XYZ file of C-alpha atoms in Angstrom:
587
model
C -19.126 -5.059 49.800
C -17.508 -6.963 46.678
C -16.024 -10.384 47.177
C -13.069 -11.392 47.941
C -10.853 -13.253 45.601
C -9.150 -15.784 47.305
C -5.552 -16.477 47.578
C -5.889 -19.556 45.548
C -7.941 -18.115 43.266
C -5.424 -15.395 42.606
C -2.437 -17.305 42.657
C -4.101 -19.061 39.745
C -4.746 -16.613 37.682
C -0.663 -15.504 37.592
C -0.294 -18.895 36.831
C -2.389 -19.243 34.153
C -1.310 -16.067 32.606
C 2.115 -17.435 32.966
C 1.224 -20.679 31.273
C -0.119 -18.517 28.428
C 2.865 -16.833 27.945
C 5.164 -19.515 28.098
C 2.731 -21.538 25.816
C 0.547 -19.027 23.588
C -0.468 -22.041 21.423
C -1.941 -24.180 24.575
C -4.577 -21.592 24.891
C -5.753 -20.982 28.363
C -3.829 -24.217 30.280
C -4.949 -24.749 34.043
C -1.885 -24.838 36.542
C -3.879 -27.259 38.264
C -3.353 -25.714 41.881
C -3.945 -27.451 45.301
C -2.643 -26.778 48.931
C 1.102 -28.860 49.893
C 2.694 -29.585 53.100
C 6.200 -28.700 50.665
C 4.814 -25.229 50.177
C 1.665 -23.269 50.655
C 0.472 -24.686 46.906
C 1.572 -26.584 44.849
C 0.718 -26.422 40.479
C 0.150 -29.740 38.864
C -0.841 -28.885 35.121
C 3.098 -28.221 33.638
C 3.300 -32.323 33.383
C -0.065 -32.603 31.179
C 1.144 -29.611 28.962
C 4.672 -30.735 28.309
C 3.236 -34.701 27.659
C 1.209 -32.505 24.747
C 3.622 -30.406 23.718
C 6.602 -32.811 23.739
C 8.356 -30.228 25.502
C 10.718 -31.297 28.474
C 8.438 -30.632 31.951
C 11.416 -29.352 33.675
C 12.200 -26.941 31.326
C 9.007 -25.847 30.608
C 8.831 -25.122 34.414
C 11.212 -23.023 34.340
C 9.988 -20.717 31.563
C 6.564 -20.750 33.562
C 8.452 -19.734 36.851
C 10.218 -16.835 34.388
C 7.191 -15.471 33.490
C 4.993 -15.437 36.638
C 4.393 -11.907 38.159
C 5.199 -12.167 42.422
C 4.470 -8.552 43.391
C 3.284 -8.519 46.949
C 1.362 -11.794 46.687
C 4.141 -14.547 45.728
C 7.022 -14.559 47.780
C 8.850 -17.707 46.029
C 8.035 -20.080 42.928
C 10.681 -23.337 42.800
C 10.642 -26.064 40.528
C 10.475 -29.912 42.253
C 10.751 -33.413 41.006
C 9.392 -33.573 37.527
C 8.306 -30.395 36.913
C 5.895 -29.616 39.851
C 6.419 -25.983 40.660
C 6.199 -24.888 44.814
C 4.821 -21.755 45.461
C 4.923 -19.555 48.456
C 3.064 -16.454 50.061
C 4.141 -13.528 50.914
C 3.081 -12.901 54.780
C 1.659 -9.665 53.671
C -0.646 -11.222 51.159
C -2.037 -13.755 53.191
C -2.520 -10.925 55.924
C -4.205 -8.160 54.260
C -6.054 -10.836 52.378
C -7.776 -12.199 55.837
C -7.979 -8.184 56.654
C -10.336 -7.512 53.460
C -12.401 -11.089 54.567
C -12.422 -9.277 58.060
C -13.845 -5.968 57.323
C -16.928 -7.858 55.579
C -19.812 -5.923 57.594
C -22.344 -8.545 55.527
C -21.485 -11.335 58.108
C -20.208 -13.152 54.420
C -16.714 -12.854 54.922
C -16.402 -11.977 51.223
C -17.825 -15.105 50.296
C -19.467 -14.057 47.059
C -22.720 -15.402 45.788
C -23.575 -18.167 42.674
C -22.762 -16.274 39.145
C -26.555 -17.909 37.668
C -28.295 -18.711 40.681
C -31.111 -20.581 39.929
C -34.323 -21.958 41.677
C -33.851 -25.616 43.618
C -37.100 -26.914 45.746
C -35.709 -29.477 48.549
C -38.046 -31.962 49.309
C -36.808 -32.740 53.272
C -37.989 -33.738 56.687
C -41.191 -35.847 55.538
C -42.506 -37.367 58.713
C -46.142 -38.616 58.751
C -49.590 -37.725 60.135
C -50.620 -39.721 62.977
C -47.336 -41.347 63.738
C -44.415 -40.139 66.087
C -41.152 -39.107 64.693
C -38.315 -42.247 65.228
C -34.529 -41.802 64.453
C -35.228 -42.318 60.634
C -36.465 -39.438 60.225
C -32.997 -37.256 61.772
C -31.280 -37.979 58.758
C -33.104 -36.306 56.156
C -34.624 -33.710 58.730
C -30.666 -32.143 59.250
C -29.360 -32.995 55.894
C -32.000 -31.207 54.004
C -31.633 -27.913 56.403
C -28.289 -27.816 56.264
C -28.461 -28.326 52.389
C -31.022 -25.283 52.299
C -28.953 -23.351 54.089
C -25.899 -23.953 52.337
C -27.876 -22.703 48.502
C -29.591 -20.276 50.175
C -25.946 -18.558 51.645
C -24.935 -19.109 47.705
C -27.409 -17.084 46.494
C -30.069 -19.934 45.110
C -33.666 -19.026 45.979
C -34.469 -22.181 47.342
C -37.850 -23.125 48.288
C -38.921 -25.785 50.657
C -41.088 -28.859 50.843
C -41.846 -31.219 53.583
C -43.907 -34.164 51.867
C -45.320 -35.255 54.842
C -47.331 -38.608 54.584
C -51.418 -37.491 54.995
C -52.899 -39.276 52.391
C -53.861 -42.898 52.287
C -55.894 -45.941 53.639
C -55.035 -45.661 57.183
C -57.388 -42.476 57.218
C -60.484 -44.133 56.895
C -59.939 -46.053 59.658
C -58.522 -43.337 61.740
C -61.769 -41.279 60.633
C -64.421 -43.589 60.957
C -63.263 -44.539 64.450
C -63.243 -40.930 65.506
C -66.836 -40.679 64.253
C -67.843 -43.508 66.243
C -66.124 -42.160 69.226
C -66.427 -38.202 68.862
C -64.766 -37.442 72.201
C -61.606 -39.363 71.555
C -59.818 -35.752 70.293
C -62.468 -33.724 72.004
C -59.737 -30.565 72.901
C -58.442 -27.616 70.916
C -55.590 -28.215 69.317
C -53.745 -24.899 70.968
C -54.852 -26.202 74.462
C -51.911 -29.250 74.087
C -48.184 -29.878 73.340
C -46.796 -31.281 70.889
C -45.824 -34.825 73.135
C -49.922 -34.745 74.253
C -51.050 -34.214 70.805
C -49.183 -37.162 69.447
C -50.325 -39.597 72.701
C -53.596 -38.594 72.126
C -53.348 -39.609 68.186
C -50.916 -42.502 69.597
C -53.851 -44.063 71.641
C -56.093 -43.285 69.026
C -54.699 -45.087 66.426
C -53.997 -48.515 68.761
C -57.944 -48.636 69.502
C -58.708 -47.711 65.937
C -56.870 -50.604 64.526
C -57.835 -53.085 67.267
C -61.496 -52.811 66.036
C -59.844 -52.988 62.102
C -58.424 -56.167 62.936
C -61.304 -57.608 65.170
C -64.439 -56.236 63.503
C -65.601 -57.206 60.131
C -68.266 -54.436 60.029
C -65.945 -51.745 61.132
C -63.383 -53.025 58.520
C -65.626 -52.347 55.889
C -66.709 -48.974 57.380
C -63.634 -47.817 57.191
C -62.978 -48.402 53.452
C -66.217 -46.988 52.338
C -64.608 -44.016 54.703
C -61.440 -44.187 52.558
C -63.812 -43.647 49.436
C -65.546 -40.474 50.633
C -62.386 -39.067 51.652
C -60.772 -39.628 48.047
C -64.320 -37.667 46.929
C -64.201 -34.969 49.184
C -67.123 -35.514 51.459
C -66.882 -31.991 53.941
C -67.441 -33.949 56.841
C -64.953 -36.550 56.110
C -62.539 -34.357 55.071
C -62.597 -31.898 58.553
C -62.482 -34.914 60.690
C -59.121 -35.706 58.866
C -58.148 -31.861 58.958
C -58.112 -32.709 62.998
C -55.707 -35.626 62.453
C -53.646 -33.137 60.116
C -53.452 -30.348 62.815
C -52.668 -32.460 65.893
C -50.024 -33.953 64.307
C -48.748 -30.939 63.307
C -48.409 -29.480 66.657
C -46.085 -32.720 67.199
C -44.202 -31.727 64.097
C -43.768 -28.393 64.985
C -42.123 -29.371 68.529
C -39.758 -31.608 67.878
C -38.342 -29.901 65.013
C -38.360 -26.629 67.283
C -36.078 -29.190 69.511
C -33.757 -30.053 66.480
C -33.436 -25.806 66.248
C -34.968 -26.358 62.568
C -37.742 -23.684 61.328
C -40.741 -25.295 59.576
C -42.789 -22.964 58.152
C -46.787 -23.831 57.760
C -46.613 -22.886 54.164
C -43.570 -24.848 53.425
C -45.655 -28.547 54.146
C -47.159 -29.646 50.702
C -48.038 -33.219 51.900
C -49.379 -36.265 49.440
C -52.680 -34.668 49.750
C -51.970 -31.102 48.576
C -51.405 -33.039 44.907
C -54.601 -35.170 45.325
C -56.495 -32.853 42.529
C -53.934 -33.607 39.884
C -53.994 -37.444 40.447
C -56.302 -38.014 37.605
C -54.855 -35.865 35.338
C -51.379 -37.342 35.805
C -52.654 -40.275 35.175
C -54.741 -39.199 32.130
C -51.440 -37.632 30.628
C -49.110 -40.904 31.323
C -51.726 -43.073 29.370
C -52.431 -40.455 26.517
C -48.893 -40.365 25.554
C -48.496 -44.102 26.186
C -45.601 -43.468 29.016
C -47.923 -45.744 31.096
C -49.949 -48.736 30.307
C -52.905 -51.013 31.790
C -51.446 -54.372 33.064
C -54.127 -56.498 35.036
C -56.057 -53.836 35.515
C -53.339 -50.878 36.677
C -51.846 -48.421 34.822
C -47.894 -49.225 34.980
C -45.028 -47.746 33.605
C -42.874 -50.630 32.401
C -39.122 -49.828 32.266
C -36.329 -52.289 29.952
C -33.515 -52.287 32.791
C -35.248 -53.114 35.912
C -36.566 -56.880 36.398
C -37.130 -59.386 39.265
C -35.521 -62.029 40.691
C -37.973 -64.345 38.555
C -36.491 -62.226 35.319
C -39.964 -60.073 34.784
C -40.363 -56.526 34.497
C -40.940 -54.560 37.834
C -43.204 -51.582 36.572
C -43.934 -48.418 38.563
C -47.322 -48.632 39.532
C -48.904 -44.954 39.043
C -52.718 -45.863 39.637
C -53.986 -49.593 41.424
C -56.579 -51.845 39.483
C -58.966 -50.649 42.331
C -58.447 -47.079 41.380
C -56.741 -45.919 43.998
C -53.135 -44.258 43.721
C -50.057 -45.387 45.168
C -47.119 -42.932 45.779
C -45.767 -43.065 42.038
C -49.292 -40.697 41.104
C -48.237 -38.290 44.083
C -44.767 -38.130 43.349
C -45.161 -37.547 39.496
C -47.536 -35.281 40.198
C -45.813 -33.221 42.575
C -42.990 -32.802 39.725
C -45.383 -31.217 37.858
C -46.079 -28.925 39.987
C -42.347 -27.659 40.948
C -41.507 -27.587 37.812
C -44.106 -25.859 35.997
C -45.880 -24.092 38.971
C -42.401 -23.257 41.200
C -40.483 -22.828 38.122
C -37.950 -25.113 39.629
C -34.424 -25.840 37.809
C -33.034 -28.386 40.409
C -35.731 -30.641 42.397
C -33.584 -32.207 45.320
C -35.083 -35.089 47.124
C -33.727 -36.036 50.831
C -34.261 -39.408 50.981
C -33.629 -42.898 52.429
C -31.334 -44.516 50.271
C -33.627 -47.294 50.096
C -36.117 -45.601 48.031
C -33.456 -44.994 45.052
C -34.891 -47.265 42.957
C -38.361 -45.850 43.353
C -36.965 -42.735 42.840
C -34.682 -44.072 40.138
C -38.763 -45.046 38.252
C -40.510 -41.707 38.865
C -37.559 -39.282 36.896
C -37.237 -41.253 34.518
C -40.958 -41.741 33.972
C -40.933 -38.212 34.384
C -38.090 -37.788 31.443
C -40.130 -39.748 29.274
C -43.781 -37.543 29.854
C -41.717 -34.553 29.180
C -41.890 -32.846 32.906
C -38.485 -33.549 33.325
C -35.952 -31.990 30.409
C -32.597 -31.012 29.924
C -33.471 -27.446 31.854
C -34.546 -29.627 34.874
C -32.576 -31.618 37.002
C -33.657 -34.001 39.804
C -31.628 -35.337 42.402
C -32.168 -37.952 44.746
C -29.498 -37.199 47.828
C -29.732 -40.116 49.245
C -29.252 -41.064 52.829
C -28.113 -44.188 54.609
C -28.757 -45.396 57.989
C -28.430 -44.634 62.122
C -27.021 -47.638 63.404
C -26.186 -48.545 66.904
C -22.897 -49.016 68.339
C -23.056 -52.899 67.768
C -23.684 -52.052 63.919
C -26.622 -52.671 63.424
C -29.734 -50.218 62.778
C -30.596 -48.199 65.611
C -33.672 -49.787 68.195
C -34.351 -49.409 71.844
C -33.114 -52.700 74.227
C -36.979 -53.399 73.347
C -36.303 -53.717 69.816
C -38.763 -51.043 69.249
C -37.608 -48.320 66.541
C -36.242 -45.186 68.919
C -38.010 -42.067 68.885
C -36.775 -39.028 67.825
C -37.647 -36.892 70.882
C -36.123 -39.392 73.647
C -32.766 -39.279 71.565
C -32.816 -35.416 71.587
C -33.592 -35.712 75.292
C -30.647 -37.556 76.293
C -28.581 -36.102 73.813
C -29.323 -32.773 75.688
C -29.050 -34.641 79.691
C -25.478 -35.737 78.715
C -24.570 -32.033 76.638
C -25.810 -30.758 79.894
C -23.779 -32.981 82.403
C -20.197 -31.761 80.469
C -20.996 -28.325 80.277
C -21.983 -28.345 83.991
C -18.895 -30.269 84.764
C -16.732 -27.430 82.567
C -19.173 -24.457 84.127
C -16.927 -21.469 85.932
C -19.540 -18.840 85.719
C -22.760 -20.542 84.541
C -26.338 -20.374 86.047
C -28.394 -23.444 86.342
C -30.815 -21.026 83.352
C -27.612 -20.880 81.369
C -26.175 -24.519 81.545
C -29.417 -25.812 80.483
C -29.575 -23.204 77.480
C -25.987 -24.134 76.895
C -26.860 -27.834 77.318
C -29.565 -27.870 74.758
C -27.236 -26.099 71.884
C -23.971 -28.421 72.794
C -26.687 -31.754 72.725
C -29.024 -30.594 69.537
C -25.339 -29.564 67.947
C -23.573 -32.877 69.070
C -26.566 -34.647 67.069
C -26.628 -32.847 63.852
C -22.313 -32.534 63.580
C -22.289 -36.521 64.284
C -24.950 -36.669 61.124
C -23.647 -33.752 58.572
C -19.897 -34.719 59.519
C -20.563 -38.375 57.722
C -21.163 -38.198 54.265
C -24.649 -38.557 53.463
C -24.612 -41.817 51.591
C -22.952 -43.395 54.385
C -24.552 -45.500 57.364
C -22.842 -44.367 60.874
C -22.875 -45.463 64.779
C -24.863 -43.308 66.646
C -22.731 -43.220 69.899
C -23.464 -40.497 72.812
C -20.512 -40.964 74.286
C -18.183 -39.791 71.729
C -20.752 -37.079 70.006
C -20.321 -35.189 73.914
C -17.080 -35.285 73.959
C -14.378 -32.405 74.087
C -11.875 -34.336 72.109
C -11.602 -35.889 68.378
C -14.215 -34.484 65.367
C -17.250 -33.270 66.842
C -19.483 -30.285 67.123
C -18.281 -30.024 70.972
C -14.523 -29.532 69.722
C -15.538 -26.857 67.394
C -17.899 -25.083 69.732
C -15.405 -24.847 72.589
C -12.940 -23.424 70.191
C -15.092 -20.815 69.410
C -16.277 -20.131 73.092
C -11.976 -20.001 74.077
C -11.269 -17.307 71.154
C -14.737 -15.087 72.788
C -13.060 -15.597 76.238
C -9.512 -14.338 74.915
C -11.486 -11.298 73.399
C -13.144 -10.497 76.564
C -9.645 -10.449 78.390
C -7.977 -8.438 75.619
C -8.741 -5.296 77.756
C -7.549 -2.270 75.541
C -6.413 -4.178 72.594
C -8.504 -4.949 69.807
C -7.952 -6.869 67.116
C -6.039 -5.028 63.876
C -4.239 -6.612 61.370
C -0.938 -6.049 60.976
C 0.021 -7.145 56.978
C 4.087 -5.375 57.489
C 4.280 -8.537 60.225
C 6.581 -11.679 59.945
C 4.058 -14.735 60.527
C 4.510 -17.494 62.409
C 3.985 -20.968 60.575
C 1.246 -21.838 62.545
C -0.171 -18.140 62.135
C 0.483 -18.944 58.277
C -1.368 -22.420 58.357
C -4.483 -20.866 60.012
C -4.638 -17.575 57.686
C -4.421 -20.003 54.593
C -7.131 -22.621 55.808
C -9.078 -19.553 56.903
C -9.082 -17.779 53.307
C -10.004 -21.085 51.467
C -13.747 -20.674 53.382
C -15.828 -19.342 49.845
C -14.074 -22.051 48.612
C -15.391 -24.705 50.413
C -19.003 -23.249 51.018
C -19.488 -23.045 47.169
C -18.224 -26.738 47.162
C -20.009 -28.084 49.537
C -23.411 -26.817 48.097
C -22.614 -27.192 44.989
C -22.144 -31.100 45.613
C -24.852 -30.967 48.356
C -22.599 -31.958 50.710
C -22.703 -30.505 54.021
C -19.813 -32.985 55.677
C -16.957 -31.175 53.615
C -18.123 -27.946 55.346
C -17.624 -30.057 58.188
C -14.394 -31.206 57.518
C -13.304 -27.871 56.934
C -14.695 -26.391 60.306
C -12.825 -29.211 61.947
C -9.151 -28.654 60.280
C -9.897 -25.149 61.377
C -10.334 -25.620 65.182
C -7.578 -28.378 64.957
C -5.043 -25.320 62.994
C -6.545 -23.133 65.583
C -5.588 -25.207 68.481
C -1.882 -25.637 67.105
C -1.901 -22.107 66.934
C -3.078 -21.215 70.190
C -0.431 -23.463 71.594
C 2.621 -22.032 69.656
C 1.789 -18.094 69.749
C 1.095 -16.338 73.188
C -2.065 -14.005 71.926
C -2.187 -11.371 75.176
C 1.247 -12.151 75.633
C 2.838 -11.776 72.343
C 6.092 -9.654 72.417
C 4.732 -6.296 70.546
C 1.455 -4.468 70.893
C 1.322 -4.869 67.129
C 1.746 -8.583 67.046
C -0.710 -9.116 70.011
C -3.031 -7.291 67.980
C -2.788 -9.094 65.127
C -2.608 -12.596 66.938
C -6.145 -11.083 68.015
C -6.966 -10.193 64.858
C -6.512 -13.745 63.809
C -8.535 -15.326 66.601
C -11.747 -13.227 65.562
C -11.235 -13.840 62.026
C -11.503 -18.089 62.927
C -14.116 -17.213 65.482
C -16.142 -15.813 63.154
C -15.573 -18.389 60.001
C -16.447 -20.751 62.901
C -19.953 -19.389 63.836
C -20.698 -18.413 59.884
C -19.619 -22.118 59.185
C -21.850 -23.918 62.115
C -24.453 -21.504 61.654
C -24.955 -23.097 57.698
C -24.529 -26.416 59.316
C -27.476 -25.311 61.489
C -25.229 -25.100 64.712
C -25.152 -23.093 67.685
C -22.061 -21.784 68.778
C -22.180 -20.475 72.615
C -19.839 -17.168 73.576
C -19.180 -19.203 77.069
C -19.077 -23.150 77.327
């Protein structure tokens, strides 16, 4: 099916064409369009083109409002204030325009794809081997899916990395213990969950750095161990495979909990770039990008010094040899941009790393990876705080783990939908539990702009009232109950119909969808989508309140009150569904 254009989008297009013709030497003028609570838009631009044409805005306004075609699609243009020009509907335009949206068999709702889609690799969800996930890692774990989905639904090809952190000097002493103590991991790795596997590597890790701290000779064990690992030794090398698989079994399960797919193929940790290392490094100090300072080679940078006044360099290779993250990240560019082909790389990340981040483009820039073809992004995150403000620990002061906040999430999801359950079996609440919970989570995250710390507070993600993914998802499940009682009726839309203003409100907010999609991934930001989905349910709501669906006075208007219930039902799943949201037929 083609696209649809949208009501804005048309309703800008008479306007510019009437702009032309009232001004055929300002070219191709932009009417400068946005929704009003005076009309159903409002155009904007007639001020900026009579300032340049010393014409009087008034005036001018009116020769605009002369010259603009109405058909079936503009009921009423009127001048206001200075030259601002009102515009309203026609009911039948914004009718059949939700009917076209409607009869969308794609599940797209005419939302048309990118014009020059290109190829963007997100780099999301980086949690590390041997340690459990904690609430740190939430943020870029939903952001980065919901950002994936959103280009993806666009029409980018997008192609996923998960950096995970399985590289480094806390190997060798995780290996060199397990070789000492063979039976330590001594299970297949299909025989335990993903909680086991990560107790097991827990436990391991405690007694492995009890004898690091305590033993002399094991210390120094352990770093030769680091050095046969950097070389490749086989049997080095398959003893850390084991730490790599067992703690991707814990990977694996909680994101299955967050309702997240993570695909094997899609985890290119620090070690999948370990064979370019040198040669990044090689190529930095060829080209003179990097220098030897004390030993390491640095990249020095004019704009970023220390409190003492000295230059902070980006260290891409230590005066020991070894390589920090600068050598993995660089080299990791190189690959998604000359092996991937990549024309956006997008980086989920802590805000605190910006300035890390910040180092490695523009070292990058300067090597020539990175070009005016390429763009890289860091979307940076900020941080999970507590209700009394401050970041997010357990009464302990311990950092909280990712699985026990899912967990309770889910227990209080569970207790409201039990408490709201008609017709539910114990199966179903739980089911229904784990969506509302996992959905409360992610809403609370995506519905705060990224950049942005915010309280994580149970309470009010649960609840039924205000801006969260509850609200939205017992919208939803009310417009799938009013289907089911329809009976006989169906839903048909009815253009020759009066509308009702709240029937109007909803139809408009409903067509502006595309609109917001291409937006918010455009901008990678998922909580505009969420705005949106919210000011629907809320338009919704008003609606349901003011216009008796089953009970409406014609067949023909109940059918069309349907009509307009499936049509925000189904914006609402498409909507969560990019978000990475369930949305339950019965709450």
């Amino acid at each position: 099916m083609a696209p649809v254009t949208s009501l804005s989008d048309s309703v800008h297009q008479r306007l510019a064409a009437a702009l032309s013709a009232a001004v055929p030497q300002a070219g191709s003028a932009d009417p400068l369009l946005r929704r009003s609570d005076r009309a159903d838009f409002q155009a904007n631009g007639i001020l900026a083109l009579a300032k340049k044409e010393k014409a009087n805005p008034r005036e001018l306004a009116a020769q605009v409002v002369s010259r603009v075609e109405s058909g079936e699609l503009i009921e009423d243009v009127e001048v206001s204030g200075p030259g601002f020009l009102n515009i309203t509907l026609t009911d039948r335009a914004i009718t059949g325009n939700l009917a076209a949206r409607y009869a969308d068999d794609t599940g797209r709702l005419g939302v048309p794809h990118a014009r020059q889609p290109g190829t963007t690799v997100i780099d999301y969800a980086q949690p590390n081997v041997a340690k459990e996930m904690h609430v740190g890692h939430l943020r870029s774990a939903v952001i980065g899916d919901a950002v994936a989905r959103l280009l993806e639904f666009t029409g980018e090809n997008v192609v996923r990395r998960h950096h995970i952190g399985d590289w480094g000097t806390q190997f060798g002493m995780l290996i060199q213990y397990l070789e000492e103590h063979p039976h330590e991991l001594d299970h297949k790795a299909d025989e335990v969950s993903g909680e086991e596997a990560m107790s097991n590597l827990g436990r391991l890790y405690k007694a492995a750095r009890k004898f690091f701290d305590s033993d002399e000779e094991f210390k120094t064990r352990a770093r030769r161990r680091v050095v046969d690992l950097q070389a490749g030794d086989p049997r080095t090398l398959a003893t850390w495979q084991k730490f790599v698989d067992e703690s991707k079994i814990y990977f694996f399960s909680v994101f299955e909990k967050l309702d997240m797919e993570i695909r094997d193929e899609d985890i290119v940790g620090e070690s999948g770039y370990n064979d370019m290392l040198a040669e990044t490094c090689r190529l930095l100090e060829e080209s003179g990008v990097a220098v030897r300072s004390e030993g390491a080679l640095c990249v020095f940078f004019d704009d970023i010094k220390g409190p003492d006044g000295n230059p902070v360099p980006l260290i891409v290779q230590k005066s020991d040899g070894g390589y920090g993250y600068a050598a993995t990240d660089l080299s990791a560019i190189r690959d998604r941009v000359f092996q991937l082909k990549a024309d956006t790389l997008l980086y989920v990340v802590d805000a605190r790393q910006s300035l890390h981040f910040k180092m490695v483009f523009d070292t990058a820039r300067r090597a020539g990876w990175l070009n005016d073809d390429v763009e890289a992004v860091q979307l940076a995150f900020g941080t999970v705080l507590g209700k009394d403000g401050k970041p997010f620990k357990t009464r302990e002061g311990e950092t909280v783990r990712l699985v026990d906040l899912l967990d309770e999430a889910i227990d209080r999801a569970s207790a409201v939908v039990r408490e709201k359950a008609q017709d539910l079996s114990e199966a179903e609440i739980a089911e229904r539990g784990t969506q509302v919970g996992v959905g409360a989570v992610k809403y609370a995250d995506l519905s705060t702009s990224a950049n942005r710390d915010y309280k994580f507070d149970l309470d009010q993600m649960v609840s039924l009232n205000g801006d969260t993914s509850v609200y939205l998802q017992y919208a939803y499940a009310r417009i799938q109950s009013i289907l089911r009682k329809a009976g006989a009726s169906r839903p048909a839309a009815h253009p020759e119909l009066e509308l009702h203003e709240a029937e109007r409100a909803l139809g408009l907010h409903a067509d502006s969808f595309a609109a917001t999609v291409a937006e918010a991934a455009t901008e990678y930001a998922p909580h505009k989508l969420a705005a949106y989905l919210y000011q629907l349910a809320s338009l919704y709501t008003t609606f349901y309140d003011k216009c008796p669906v089953l009970k409406a006075e014609t067949q023909e208007q109940i059918e069309n009150r349907l009509f307009l219930c499936d049509v925000t039902a189904r914006t609402l799943q498409r909507g969560m569904a990019l978000l990475g949201i369930r949305t339950p037929e019965r709450l």
